[in-house]
Amino acid sequence: MTEMNENPLDLLPEVLLAASAVLGLLLGSWLPRARQWAVGLLAVLACVAGIVAASVAATEPAITAFGDAFAIDPITSTSRIVVLGGTLLVLALTFGPLRGDPRESEFYVLLQLAALGALMMAGAQDLLLLAAAYLLASIPAYTLAGFRKDGPGTEAALKYYVIGALLGVLLLTGITILFAAGRATGYPVLGDAFRDAPKALLATGATGLLAGVLFKAGGVPAHFWVPDAVQGSSPPVAALLTTVPKIGALAALFRLGEAVFADSTLPWPALISVLAAASMTLGNLGAFFQQDVKRLLAYSTISQVGYLLMPVAVAGRSDLAQQALLYYLAAYTVTNLGAFAVVCALPRAQTLDSYRGLAKERPLLAASLVICLLGLVGTPPTAVFLGKLEAFSAAFDGGYAWLAALAAANTVASLFYYLRWIVPAVSGSGAPLPVDGDGDRTARVVAYAATAVSIGLGLAGGPVLDALAP
């Protein structure tokens, strides 16, 4: 970071998203029900403009804004593009199911606010801003989880909210303790203060802070909400919950490890590596015998958090850590959203057996599903393959060869439950697949586009990784 200023234009992607949410809320109050789609179109324009602004900012030197509280650097720029791109795909998945809904505009507004919270988490360099971003990312998501107001949705929202409120209190408590230990909330100051801080006080505060951020990431031990919330919410919301908040949370964890705890008396890398190992292992174990497709993807996302935590564990210890995390985040986001797009395209196919014969009924959709699921395993030439390879290399380079070996074993084991879904999908026998008419057209387009981007990002991995290097 080379300079500091307080120019709101430095936060142009965030400003555009916030302005679109506020304006969309007002428009939703005036527009007739048949024209609520205009609020969604406004959200799409805000995301596209935000991606353009973030791309332009990525070419400029790294700076900070508003008293060093917010950083505009490669981590923030990449997170902006990935979050806004993921939000665009989720918006596309919602247009069909929400068309004419009496609360259509409210959904688009809540979705933008949740994405805005993830953006703020990614760029936060102050504990107070991180806490505010956590709340902004969480509260709209609680509402979205129960948006359908049915039994499963209400249960999902309640479990999501209760665990989020509890861990949010722990996060605020941890921030308070860390403030007492470092006499500041800004990351640069805390990084210097924690070199000599009392170890017990530092460990207590870091535990509370870590609990809250891991809740947004969906990692162990704050993962209990993920399967129930994802299964009970609508498919587009499930796609959102398993992607967008994780980007901001993992970027925030990377900053904390690199700028705050790297030189402290706390064994931060060892702690993160243990949580990474637990997340990838328990996520895989939970997914092995699942029958519900959304629940399987929920456990899959827990295991993916474990792999994503590998470069976080070696932040400041390996030169490969930053580019590995950022590339993997982009690869996981598009591949996971591609898998969920297939689920959205077949809303009545809720179990693995329901997908039997998909290759016969919808061959392109079956191909997208197979590519995305094998992509989540880490099969070349998909982007996740290169992302995992970079994460493994960063772990080796940072002195955690055991973690890379465990991740490789978990990757092989994960193939089992993905094949349990792939095999029925490519099988030509079984009951007729419950497909809809034209109502799934947009979701199918999203699935095809996400699959193409996953493969394209994998093939163009070299130049992209070079651009993400510190």
CSV table of C-alpha atoms in Angstrom, one decimal:
chain,number,residue,atom,x,y,z
A,1,MET,CA,0.0,0.0,0.0
A,2,THR,CA,1.6,3.2,-1.1
A,3,GLU,CA,-0.8,6.0,-0.2
A,4,MET,CA,-3.9,6.9,1.8
A,5,ASN,CA,-6.9,8.9,0.9
A,6,GLU,CA,-10.6,9.3,1.7
A,7,ASN,CA,-12.0,9.5,-1.8
A,8,PRO,CA,-15.4,7.6,-2.0
A,9,LEU,CA,-14.6,6.8,-5.6
A,10,ASP,CA,-12.0,4.4,-4.4
A,11,LEU,CA,-14.9,2.3,-3.1
A,12,LEU,CA,-16.8,2.7,-6.4
A,13,PRO,CA,-17.9,-1.0,-6.8
A,14,GLU,CA,-19.2,-1.0,-3.2
A,15,VAL,CA,-20.9,2.4,-3.7
A,16,LEU,CA,-22.6,1.2,-6.9
A,17,LEU,CA,-23.9,-1.9,-5.2
A,18,ALA,CA,-25.2,0.1,-2.1
A,19,ALA,CA,-26.8,2.7,-4.3
A,20,SER,CA,-28.5,0.1,-6.4
A,21,ALA,CA,-29.9,-1.6,-3.3
A,22,VAL,CA,-31.3,1.6,-1.9
A,23,LEU,CA,-32.7,2.7,-5.3
A,24,GLY,CA,-34.1,-0.8,-5.9
A,25,LEU,CA,-35.9,-0.7,-2.5
A,26,LEU,CA,-37.6,2.6,-3.5
A,27,LEU,CA,-38.5,1.4,-7.0
A,28,GLY,CA,-39.9,-1.8,-5.6
A,29,SER,CA,-42.4,0.3,-3.6
A,30,TRP,CA,-43.7,2.1,-6.7
A,31,LEU,CA,-43.5,-0.4,-9.5
A,32,PRO,CA,-46.4,-2.7,-10.2
A,33,ARG,CA,-45.8,-6.4,-9.5
A,34,ALA,CA,-45.4,-7.2,-13.2
A,35,ARG,CA,-42.5,-4.8,-13.5
A,36,GLN,CA,-40.5,-5.7,-10.4
A,37,TRP,CA,-38.0,-7.2,-12.8
A,38,ALA,CA,-36.6,-3.7,-13.3
A,39,VAL,CA,-35.0,-3.9,-9.8
A,40,GLY,CA,-33.2,-7.1,-10.8
A,41,LEU,CA,-32.1,-5.4,-14.0
A,42,LEU,CA,-30.7,-2.5,-12.0
A,43,ALA,CA,-28.8,-5.0,-9.8
A,44,VAL,CA,-27.3,-6.6,-12.9
A,45,LEU,CA,-26.2,-3.1,-14.2
A,46,ALA,CA,-24.6,-2.3,-10.8
A,47,CYS,CA,-22.7,-5.6,-10.8
A,48,VAL,CA,-21.4,-5.1,-14.3
A,49,ALA,CA,-20.4,-1.6,-13.6
A,50,GLY,CA,-18.7,-2.7,-10.4
A,51,ILE,CA,-16.7,-5.4,-12.2
A,52,VAL,CA,-15.6,-2.8,-14.7
A,53,ALA,CA,-14.6,-0.4,-11.9
A,54,ALA,CA,-12.8,-3.2,-10.0
A,55,SER,CA,-10.9,-4.2,-13.2
A,56,VAL,CA,-9.7,-0.6,-13.7
A,57,ALA,CA,-8.7,-0.3,-10.0
A,58,ALA,CA,-6.7,-3.5,-10.3
A,59,THR,CA,-4.3,-1.9,-12.8
A,60,GLU,CA,-3.5,0.9,-10.3
A,61,PRO,CA,-1.0,0.8,-7.4
A,62,ALA,CA,-2.4,-0.5,-4.1
A,63,ILE,CA,-3.8,2.1,-1.8
A,64,THR,CA,-5.8,2.4,1.4
A,65,ALA,CA,-8.9,4.5,2.0
A,66,PHE,CA,-10.6,6.1,5.0
A,67,GLY,CA,-7.8,6.1,7.5
A,68,ASP,CA,-6.3,2.8,6.4
A,69,ALA,CA,-9.5,1.0,7.2
A,70,PHE,CA,-10.1,-0.3,3.7
A,71,ALA,CA,-7.4,-1.6,1.3
A,72,ILE,CA,-7.6,-1.5,-2.5
A,73,ASP,CA,-5.1,-4.1,-3.5
A,74,PRO,CA,-5.0,-7.3,-5.6
A,75,ILE,CA,-6.9,-9.2,-2.8
A,76,THR,CA,-9.7,-6.7,-2.8
A,77,SER,CA,-9.8,-6.2,-6.6
A,78,THR,CA,-10.0,-10.0,-7.2
A,79,SER,CA,-12.6,-10.5,-4.5
A,80,ARG,CA,-14.7,-7.7,-6.0
A,81,ILE,CA,-14.6,-9.3,-9.5
A,82,VAL,CA,-15.4,-12.8,-8.1
A,83,VAL,CA,-18.1,-11.6,-5.7
A,84,LEU,CA,-19.9,-9.4,-8.3
A,85,GLY,CA,-19.5,-12.1,-11.0
A,86,GLY,CA,-21.0,-14.7,-8.6
A,87,THR,CA,-23.8,-12.3,-7.7
A,88,LEU,CA,-24.6,-11.9,-11.4
A,89,LEU,CA,-24.9,-15.6,-11.8
A,90,VAL,CA,-27.2,-15.9,-8.8
A,91,LEU,CA,-29.3,-13.1,-10.1
A,92,ALA,CA,-29.7,-14.9,-13.4
A,93,LEU,CA,-30.8,-18.0,-11.5
A,94,THR,CA,-33.5,-16.1,-9.7
A,95,PHE,CA,-35.2,-14.2,-12.6
A,96,GLY,CA,-37.3,-17.2,-13.7
A,97,PRO,CA,-38.5,-18.5,-10.3
A,98,LEU,CA,-39.1,-15.0,-8.9
A,99,ARG,CA,-41.0,-13.5,-11.8
A,100,GLY,CA,-44.2,-12.0,-10.6
A,101,ASP,CA,-43.5,-12.8,-6.9
A,102,PRO,CA,-45.0,-10.1,-4.6
A,103,ARG,CA,-41.6,-9.8,-2.9
A,104,GLU,CA,-39.4,-10.0,-6.0
A,105,SER,CA,-37.7,-6.6,-5.5
A,106,GLU,CA,-37.0,-7.3,-1.9
A,107,PHE,CA,-35.1,-10.4,-2.9
A,108,TYR,CA,-32.8,-8.5,-5.3
A,109,VAL,CA,-32.2,-5.9,-2.6
A,110,LEU,CA,-31.3,-8.4,0.0
A,111,LEU,CA,-29.0,-10.2,-2.4
A,112,GLN,CA,-27.1,-7.0,-3.2
A,113,LEU,CA,-26.7,-6.2,0.5
A,114,ALA,CA,-25.3,-9.7,1.3
A,115,ALA,CA,-22.8,-9.3,-1.6
A,116,LEU,CA,-21.9,-5.8,-0.3
A,117,GLY,CA,-21.1,-7.3,3.1
A,118,ALA,CA,-18.8,-9.8,1.4
A,119,LEU,CA,-17.0,-7.1,-0.5
A,120,MET,CA,-16.5,-5.1,2.7
A,121,MET,CA,-15.1,-8.1,4.5
A,122,ALA,CA,-12.6,-8.7,1.7
A,123,GLY,CA,-11.2,-5.2,1.9
A,124,ALA,CA,-11.5,-4.5,5.6
A,125,GLN,CA,-8.2,-3.5,7.4
A,126,ASP,CA,-9.9,-2.6,10.7
A,127,LEU,CA,-11.6,-4.9,13.2
A,128,LEU,CA,-14.5,-2.5,13.6
A,129,LEU,CA,-15.1,-2.4,9.8
A,130,LEU,CA,-14.8,-6.2,9.7
A,131,ALA,CA,-17.5,-6.5,12.4
A,132,ALA,CA,-19.8,-4.2,10.5
A,133,ALA,CA,-19.2,-6.1,7.3
A,134,TYR,CA,-19.9,-9.4,9.1
A,135,LEU,CA,-23.3,-8.1,10.1
A,136,LEU,CA,-24.1,-6.7,6.7
A,137,ALA,CA,-23.2,-10.0,5.0
A,138,SER,CA,-25.2,-12.0,7.6
A,139,ILE,CA,-28.5,-10.3,8.3
A,140,PRO,CA,-29.8,-10.2,4.6
A,141,ALA,CA,-28.6,-13.8,4.2
A,142,TYR,CA,-30.8,-14.9,7.2
A,143,THR,CA,-33.8,-13.4,5.5
A,144,LEU,CA,-33.0,-15.0,2.1
A,145,ALA,CA,-32.7,-18.4,3.7
A,146,GLY,CA,-36.3,-18.2,4.8
A,147,PHE,CA,-37.6,-16.2,1.9
A,148,ARG,CA,-40.0,-18.9,0.8
A,149,LYS,CA,-41.8,-18.8,4.2
A,150,ASP,CA,-42.4,-22.6,4.1
A,151,GLY,CA,-41.4,-25.1,6.7
A,152,PRO,CA,-37.9,-26.1,5.5
A,153,GLY,CA,-37.1,-22.5,4.7
A,154,THR,CA,-38.2,-21.3,8.1
A,155,GLU,CA,-36.2,-24.0,9.8
A,156,ALA,CA,-33.1,-23.1,7.7
A,157,ALA,CA,-33.4,-19.4,8.5
A,158,LEU,CA,-33.8,-20.1,12.2
A,159,LYS,CA,-30.8,-22.4,12.5
A,160,TYR,CA,-28.7,-20.1,10.3
A,161,TYR,CA,-29.7,-17.1,12.5
A,162,VAL,CA,-29.2,-18.7,15.9
A,163,ILE,CA,-25.7,-20.0,15.1
A,164,GLY,CA,-24.8,-16.7,13.3
A,165,ALA,CA,-26.0,-14.6,16.3
A,166,LEU,CA,-24.0,-16.8,18.7
A,167,LEU,CA,-20.8,-16.7,16.7
A,168,GLY,CA,-21.4,-13.0,16.0
A,169,VAL,CA,-21.3,-12.3,19.7
A,170,LEU,CA,-18.1,-14.3,19.9
A,171,LEU,CA,-16.6,-12.3,17.1
A,172,LEU,CA,-17.5,-9.0,18.8
A,173,THR,CA,-16.1,-10.3,22.1
A,174,GLY,CA,-12.9,-11.4,20.4
A,175,ILE,CA,-12.5,-7.9,18.8
A,176,THR,CA,-13.0,-6.3,22.2
A,177,ILE,CA,-10.3,-8.5,23.7
A,178,LEU,CA,-7.9,-7.9,20.8
A,179,PHE,CA,-8.5,-4.2,21.2
A,180,ALA,CA,-7.5,-4.5,24.9
A,181,ALA,CA,-4.4,-6.4,23.9
A,182,GLY,CA,-3.3,-4.1,21.0
A,183,ARG,CA,-4.9,-0.7,22.0
A,184,ALA,CA,-6.0,-0.3,18.4
A,185,THR,CA,-8.3,-1.8,15.8
A,186,GLY,CA,-6.3,-1.1,12.6
A,187,TYR,CA,-4.4,-4.1,11.2
A,188,PRO,CA,-1.0,-2.4,10.7
A,189,VAL,CA,-0.9,-1.1,14.3
A,190,LEU,CA,-2.2,-4.4,15.7
A,191,GLY,CA,0.5,-6.3,13.8
A,192,ASP,CA,3.2,-4.4,15.6
A,193,ALA,CA,1.4,-4.5,19.0
A,194,PHE,CA,0.8,-8.2,19.0
A,195,ARG,CA,4.5,-9.1,18.9
A,196,ASP,CA,4.7,-8.6,22.6
A,197,ALA,CA,1.1,-9.0,23.6
A,198,PRO,CA,0.1,-11.5,26.4
A,199,LYS,CA,-0.3,-14.9,24.8
A,200,ALA,CA,-3.4,-15.9,26.7
A,201,LEU,CA,-5.2,-12.6,26.0
A,202,LEU,CA,-4.2,-12.9,22.3
A,203,ALA,CA,-5.4,-16.5,22.0
A,204,THR,CA,-8.7,-15.7,23.6
A,205,GLY,CA,-9.4,-12.8,21.3
A,206,ALA,CA,-8.3,-14.6,18.2
A,207,THR,CA,-10.5,-17.6,19.0
A,208,GLY,CA,-13.6,-15.4,19.2
A,209,LEU,CA,-12.6,-13.5,16.0
A,210,LEU,CA,-11.9,-16.7,14.2
A,211,ALA,CA,-15.2,-18.3,15.2
A,212,GLY,CA,-17.2,-15.4,13.6
A,213,VAL,CA,-15.2,-15.3,10.4
A,214,LEU,CA,-15.3,-19.1,10.0
A,215,PHE,CA,-19.0,-19.0,10.3
A,216,LYS,CA,-19.2,-16.9,7.1
A,217,ALA,CA,-16.7,-19.2,5.5
A,218,GLY,CA,-18.6,-22.3,6.6
A,219,GLY,CA,-15.5,-24.0,8.0
A,220,VAL,CA,-15.1,-26.3,11.0
A,221,PRO,CA,-16.0,-25.8,13.8
A,222,ALA,CA,-18.6,-23.2,12.6
A,223,HIS,CA,-20.0,-25.4,9.9
A,224,PHE,CA,-23.1,-26.9,11.6
A,225,TRP,CA,-25.5,-24.5,9.9
A,226,VAL,CA,-24.4,-25.3,6.4
A,227,PRO,CA,-26.2,-28.6,5.5
A,228,ASP,CA,-29.6,-27.6,7.0
A,229,ALA,CA,-29.6,-24.0,5.7
A,230,VAL,CA,-28.6,-25.1,2.2
A,231,GLN,CA,-31.1,-27.9,2.1
A,232,GLY,CA,-34.0,-25.8,3.4
A,233,SER,CA,-33.5,-22.7,1.3
A,234,SER,CA,-34.3,-22.3,-2.4
A,235,PRO,CA,-31.7,-23.5,-4.9
A,236,PRO,CA,-30.6,-19.9,-5.9
A,237,VAL,CA,-30.2,-19.0,-2.2
A,238,ALA,CA,-28.3,-22.2,-1.6
A,239,ALA,CA,-26.0,-21.3,-4.4
A,240,LEU,CA,-25.4,-17.8,-2.8
A,241,LEU,CA,-24.8,-19.2,0.7
A,242,THR,CA,-22.2,-21.6,-0.5
A,243,THR,CA,-20.2,-19.1,-2.6
A,244,VAL,CA,-20.4,-15.4,-2.1
A,245,PRO,CA,-20.0,-15.0,1.7
A,246,LYS,CA,-17.0,-17.4,1.6
A,247,ILE,CA,-15.0,-15.1,-0.7
A,248,GLY,CA,-15.2,-12.2,1.7
A,249,ALA,CA,-14.5,-14.4,4.8
A,250,LEU,CA,-11.5,-16.2,3.3
A,251,ALA,CA,-10.0,-12.9,2.0
A,252,ALA,CA,-10.5,-11.5,5.5
A,253,LEU,CA,-8.8,-14.5,7.1
A,254,PHE,CA,-5.9,-14.1,4.7
A,255,ARG,CA,-5.4,-10.5,5.7
A,256,LEU,CA,-5.6,-11.3,9.4
A,257,GLY,CA,-2.9,-14.0,9.0
A,258,GLU,CA,-0.6,-11.8,6.9
A,259,ALA,CA,-0.9,-8.4,8.6
A,260,VAL,CA,-2.0,-9.1,12.2
A,261,PHE,CA,-1.0,-12.5,13.4
A,262,ALA,CA,2.0,-13.3,11.2
A,263,ASP,CA,4.6,-12.1,13.8
A,264,SER,CA,2.5,-12.5,17.0
A,265,THR,CA,3.1,-15.0,19.8
A,266,LEU,CA,0.0,-16.9,18.6
A,267,PRO,CA,0.7,-20.1,16.5
A,268,TRP,CA,-1.8,-18.8,13.8
A,269,PRO,CA,-0.5,-20.9,10.9
A,270,ALA,CA,-0.7,-24.1,12.9
A,271,LEU,CA,-4.2,-23.3,14.1
A,272,ILE,CA,-5.5,-22.6,10.6
A,273,SER,CA,-3.8,-25.7,9.2
A,274,VAL,CA,-5.6,-27.9,11.8
A,275,LEU,CA,-8.9,-26.2,10.9
A,276,ALA,CA,-8.2,-26.8,7.2
A,277,ALA,CA,-7.5,-30.5,7.8
A,278,ALA,CA,-10.7,-30.8,9.9
A,279,SER,CA,-12.9,-29.0,7.4
A,280,MET,CA,-11.8,-31.0,4.4
A,281,THR,CA,-12.0,-34.3,6.2
A,282,LEU,CA,-15.3,-33.8,8.0
A,283,GLY,CA,-16.9,-32.3,5.0
A,284,ASN,CA,-16.0,-35.3,2.9
A,285,LEU,CA,-17.2,-37.7,5.6
A,286,GLY,CA,-20.5,-35.9,5.8
A,287,ALA,CA,-21.0,-36.0,2.0
A,288,PHE,CA,-20.3,-39.7,1.5
A,289,PHE,CA,-23.8,-41.1,1.9
A,290,GLN,CA,-26.0,-38.1,1.3
A,291,GLN,CA,-29.0,-38.6,-1.1
A,292,ASP,CA,-30.3,-35.0,-1.2
A,293,VAL,CA,-28.4,-33.1,-3.9
A,294,LYS,CA,-28.3,-29.8,-2.1
A,295,ARG,CA,-27.2,-31.4,1.2
A,296,LEU,CA,-24.4,-33.2,-0.7
A,297,LEU,CA,-23.2,-29.9,-2.2
A,298,ALA,CA,-23.4,-28.4,1.3
A,299,TYR,CA,-21.0,-30.9,2.7
A,300,SER,CA,-18.9,-30.5,-0.4
A,301,THR,CA,-18.6,-26.8,0.2
A,302,ILE,CA,-17.4,-27.5,3.8
A,303,SER,CA,-14.6,-29.7,2.4
A,304,GLN,CA,-13.7,-27.1,-0.2
A,305,VAL,CA,-13.3,-24.6,2.6
A,306,GLY,CA,-10.6,-26.9,4.0
A,307,TYR,CA,-8.7,-26.7,0.7
A,308,LEU,CA,-9.1,-23.0,0.5
A,309,LEU,CA,-7.7,-22.6,4.1
A,310,MET,CA,-4.4,-24.1,3.0
A,311,PRO,CA,-3.0,-20.9,1.4
A,312,VAL,CA,-4.6,-19.0,4.3
A,313,ALA,CA,-2.5,-21.1,6.7
A,314,VAL,CA,0.7,-20.1,5.0
A,315,ALA,CA,-0.1,-16.4,4.5
A,316,GLY,CA,3.2,-14.5,4.9
A,317,ARG,CA,5.2,-17.8,4.8
A,318,SER,CA,4.9,-18.6,1.1
A,319,ASP,CA,5.1,-16.4,-2.0
A,320,LEU,CA,2.5,-18.6,-3.6
A,321,ALA,CA,-0.2,-18.2,-0.9
A,322,GLN,CA,-1.9,-15.1,-2.3
A,323,GLN,CA,-2.2,-16.2,-5.9
A,324,ALA,CA,-3.2,-19.7,-4.9
A,325,LEU,CA,-6.1,-18.4,-2.7
A,326,LEU,CA,-7.4,-15.8,-5.2
A,327,TYR,CA,-7.3,-18.2,-8.1
A,328,TYR,CA,-8.9,-21.0,-6.2
A,329,LEU,CA,-11.7,-18.7,-5.0
A,330,ALA,CA,-12.5,-17.7,-8.5
A,331,ALA,CA,-12.3,-21.3,-9.7
A,332,TYR,CA,-14.5,-22.7,-6.9
A,333,THR,CA,-17.1,-19.9,-7.3
A,334,VAL,CA,-17.8,-20.5,-10.9
A,335,THR,CA,-17.6,-24.3,-10.7
A,336,ASN,CA,-19.9,-24.5,-7.6
A,337,LEU,CA,-22.4,-22.1,-9.1
A,338,GLY,CA,-22.4,-24.2,-12.3
A,339,ALA,CA,-23.4,-27.3,-10.2
A,340,PHE,CA,-26.1,-25.3,-8.5
A,341,ALA,CA,-27.3,-24.0,-11.8
A,342,VAL,CA,-28.1,-27.6,-12.8
A,343,VAL,CA,-30.0,-28.0,-9.5
A,344,CYS,CA,-31.9,-24.8,-10.3
A,345,ALA,CA,-32.7,-26.1,-13.8
A,346,LEU,CA,-34.3,-29.3,-12.3
A,347,PRO,CA,-36.1,-28.0,-9.2
A,348,ARG,CA,-38.1,-31.2,-8.8
A,349,ALA,CA,-35.1,-33.5,-9.0
A,350,GLN,CA,-34.1,-33.4,-5.3
A,351,THR,CA,-32.3,-36.7,-4.8
A,352,LEU,CA,-29.4,-38.4,-6.6
A,353,ASP,CA,-31.7,-41.1,-8.1
A,354,SER,CA,-33.9,-38.3,-9.5
A,355,TYR,CA,-31.1,-37.5,-11.9
A,356,ARG,CA,-31.1,-40.9,-13.5
A,357,GLY,CA,-31.4,-40.6,-17.3
A,358,LEU,CA,-30.3,-36.9,-17.4
A,359,ALA,CA,-27.9,-37.6,-20.2
A,360,LYS,CA,-30.7,-38.9,-22.3
A,361,GLU,CA,-33.2,-36.2,-21.6
A,362,ARG,CA,-30.8,-33.2,-21.4
A,363,PRO,CA,-27.3,-34.2,-22.7
A,364,LEU,CA,-25.8,-30.7,-22.5
A,365,LEU,CA,-27.1,-30.2,-19.0
A,366,ALA,CA,-25.7,-33.6,-18.0
A,367,ALA,CA,-22.3,-32.7,-19.5
A,368,SER,CA,-22.3,-29.5,-17.5
A,369,LEU,CA,-23.1,-31.4,-14.3
A,370,VAL,CA,-20.4,-33.9,-14.9
A,371,ILE,CA,-17.8,-31.3,-15.7
A,372,CYS,CA,-18.6,-29.2,-12.7
A,373,LEU,CA,-18.7,-32.1,-10.3
A,374,LEU,CA,-15.4,-33.5,-11.6
A,375,GLY,CA,-14.1,-29.9,-11.5
A,376,LEU,CA,-14.9,-29.8,-7.8
A,377,VAL,CA,-12.8,-33.0,-7.4
A,378,GLY,CA,-10.0,-31.2,-9.2
A,379,THR,CA,-9.9,-32.9,-12.6
A,380,PRO,CA,-8.0,-31.2,-15.4
A,381,PRO,CA,-8.5,-29.0,-17.4
A,382,THR,CA,-11.0,-27.3,-15.0
A,383,ALA,CA,-10.0,-24.3,-13.0
A,384,VAL,CA,-10.3,-26.1,-9.6
A,385,PHE,CA,-7.6,-28.5,-10.7
A,386,LEU,CA,-5.1,-25.7,-11.1
A,387,GLY,CA,-6.4,-24.0,-7.9
A,388,LYS,CA,-5.8,-27.1,-5.8
A,389,LEU,CA,-2.4,-27.6,-7.4
A,390,GLU,CA,-1.4,-24.1,-6.4
A,391,ALA,CA,-2.9,-24.6,-2.9
A,392,PHE,CA,-0.9,-27.8,-2.5
A,393,SER,CA,2.3,-26.0,-3.7
A,394,ALA,CA,1.8,-23.1,-1.3
A,395,ALA,CA,1.3,-25.6,1.6
A,396,PHE,CA,4.6,-27.4,0.7
A,397,ASP,CA,6.4,-24.1,0.2
A,398,GLY,CA,5.1,-22.9,3.6
A,399,GLY,CA,6.3,-26.0,5.5
A,400,TYR,CA,3.0,-27.9,5.7
A,401,ALA,CA,3.7,-30.9,3.6
A,402,TRP,CA,1.5,-33.0,5.8
A,403,LEU,CA,-1.4,-30.8,5.1
A,404,ALA,CA,-0.9,-31.1,1.3
A,405,ALA,CA,-0.7,-34.9,1.6
A,406,LEU,CA,-3.9,-35.0,3.6
A,407,ALA,CA,-5.6,-32.7,1.1
A,408,ALA,CA,-4.5,-35.0,-1.7
A,409,ALA,CA,-6.0,-38.0,0.1
A,410,ASN,CA,-9.2,-36.2,0.7
A,411,THR,CA,-9.4,-35.2,-3.0
A,412,VAL,CA,-9.2,-38.8,-4.0
A,413,ALA,CA,-11.8,-39.8,-1.4
A,414,SER,CA,-14.2,-37.0,-2.6
A,415,LEU,CA,-14.4,-38.7,-6.0
A,416,PHE,CA,-16.6,-41.4,-4.4
A,417,TYR,CA,-19.6,-39.2,-3.5
A,418,TYR,CA,-19.4,-37.1,-6.7
A,419,LEU,CA,-19.5,-40.3,-8.7
A,420,ARG,CA,-22.6,-41.4,-6.8
A,421,TRP,CA,-24.3,-38.4,-8.5
A,422,ILE,CA,-22.6,-38.7,-11.9
A,423,VAL,CA,-23.3,-42.3,-12.4
A,424,PRO,CA,-27.2,-42.0,-12.3
A,425,ALA,CA,-27.0,-38.8,-14.4
A,426,VAL,CA,-25.2,-40.6,-17.2
A,427,SER,CA,-27.2,-43.8,-16.9
A,428,GLY,CA,-29.9,-44.2,-19.5
A,429,SER,CA,-32.3,-46.3,-17.4
A,430,GLY,CA,-34.7,-45.5,-14.6
A,431,ALA,CA,-37.8,-43.5,-14.0
A,432,PRO,CA,-38.5,-40.5,-16.2
A,433,LEU,CA,-36.5,-37.5,-15.1
A,434,PRO,CA,-38.8,-34.8,-13.6
A,435,VAL,CA,-38.0,-32.0,-16.0
A,436,ASP,CA,-39.9,-28.8,-16.5
A,437,GLY,CA,-40.8,-27.1,-19.8
A,438,ASP,CA,-39.1,-23.8,-20.6
A,439,GLY,CA,-39.0,-22.6,-17.0
A,440,ASP,CA,-35.4,-23.8,-16.5
A,441,ARG,CA,-34.1,-22.1,-19.6
A,442,THR,CA,-32.1,-19.4,-17.8
A,443,ALA,CA,-30.7,-21.8,-15.3
A,444,ARG,CA,-29.5,-24.0,-18.2
A,445,VAL,CA,-27.8,-21.1,-19.8
A,446,VAL,CA,-26.1,-20.2,-16.5
A,447,ALA,CA,-24.9,-23.9,-16.2
A,448,TYR,CA,-23.5,-23.9,-19.7
A,449,ALA,CA,-21.8,-20.5,-19.1
A,450,ALA,CA,-20.3,-21.4,-15.7
A,451,THR,CA,-19.0,-24.7,-17.2
A,452,ALA,CA,-17.3,-22.9,-20.1
A,453,VAL,CA,-15.8,-20.3,-17.7
A,454,SER,CA,-14.5,-23.1,-15.4
A,455,ILE,CA,-12.7,-24.8,-18.4
A,456,GLY,CA,-11.6,-21.5,-19.9
A,457,LEU,CA,-10.1,-20.3,-16.6
A,458,GLY,CA,-8.3,-23.6,-16.2
A,459,LEU,CA,-6.8,-23.3,-19.7
A,460,ALA,CA,-5.8,-19.7,-19.2
A,461,GLY,CA,-4.5,-20.4,-15.7
A,462,GLY,CA,-0.9,-19.2,-16.4
A,463,PRO,CA,-1.6,-15.6,-17.3
A,464,VAL,CA,-4.3,-15.3,-14.6
A,465,LEU,CA,-1.9,-16.6,-11.9
A,466,ASP,CA,0.7,-14.1,-13.0
A,467,ALA,CA,-1.7,-11.3,-12.7
A,468,LEU,CA,-2.7,-12.4,-9.1
A,469,ALA,CA,0.9,-12.7,-7.8
A,470,PRO,CA,1.8,-10.1,-5.1
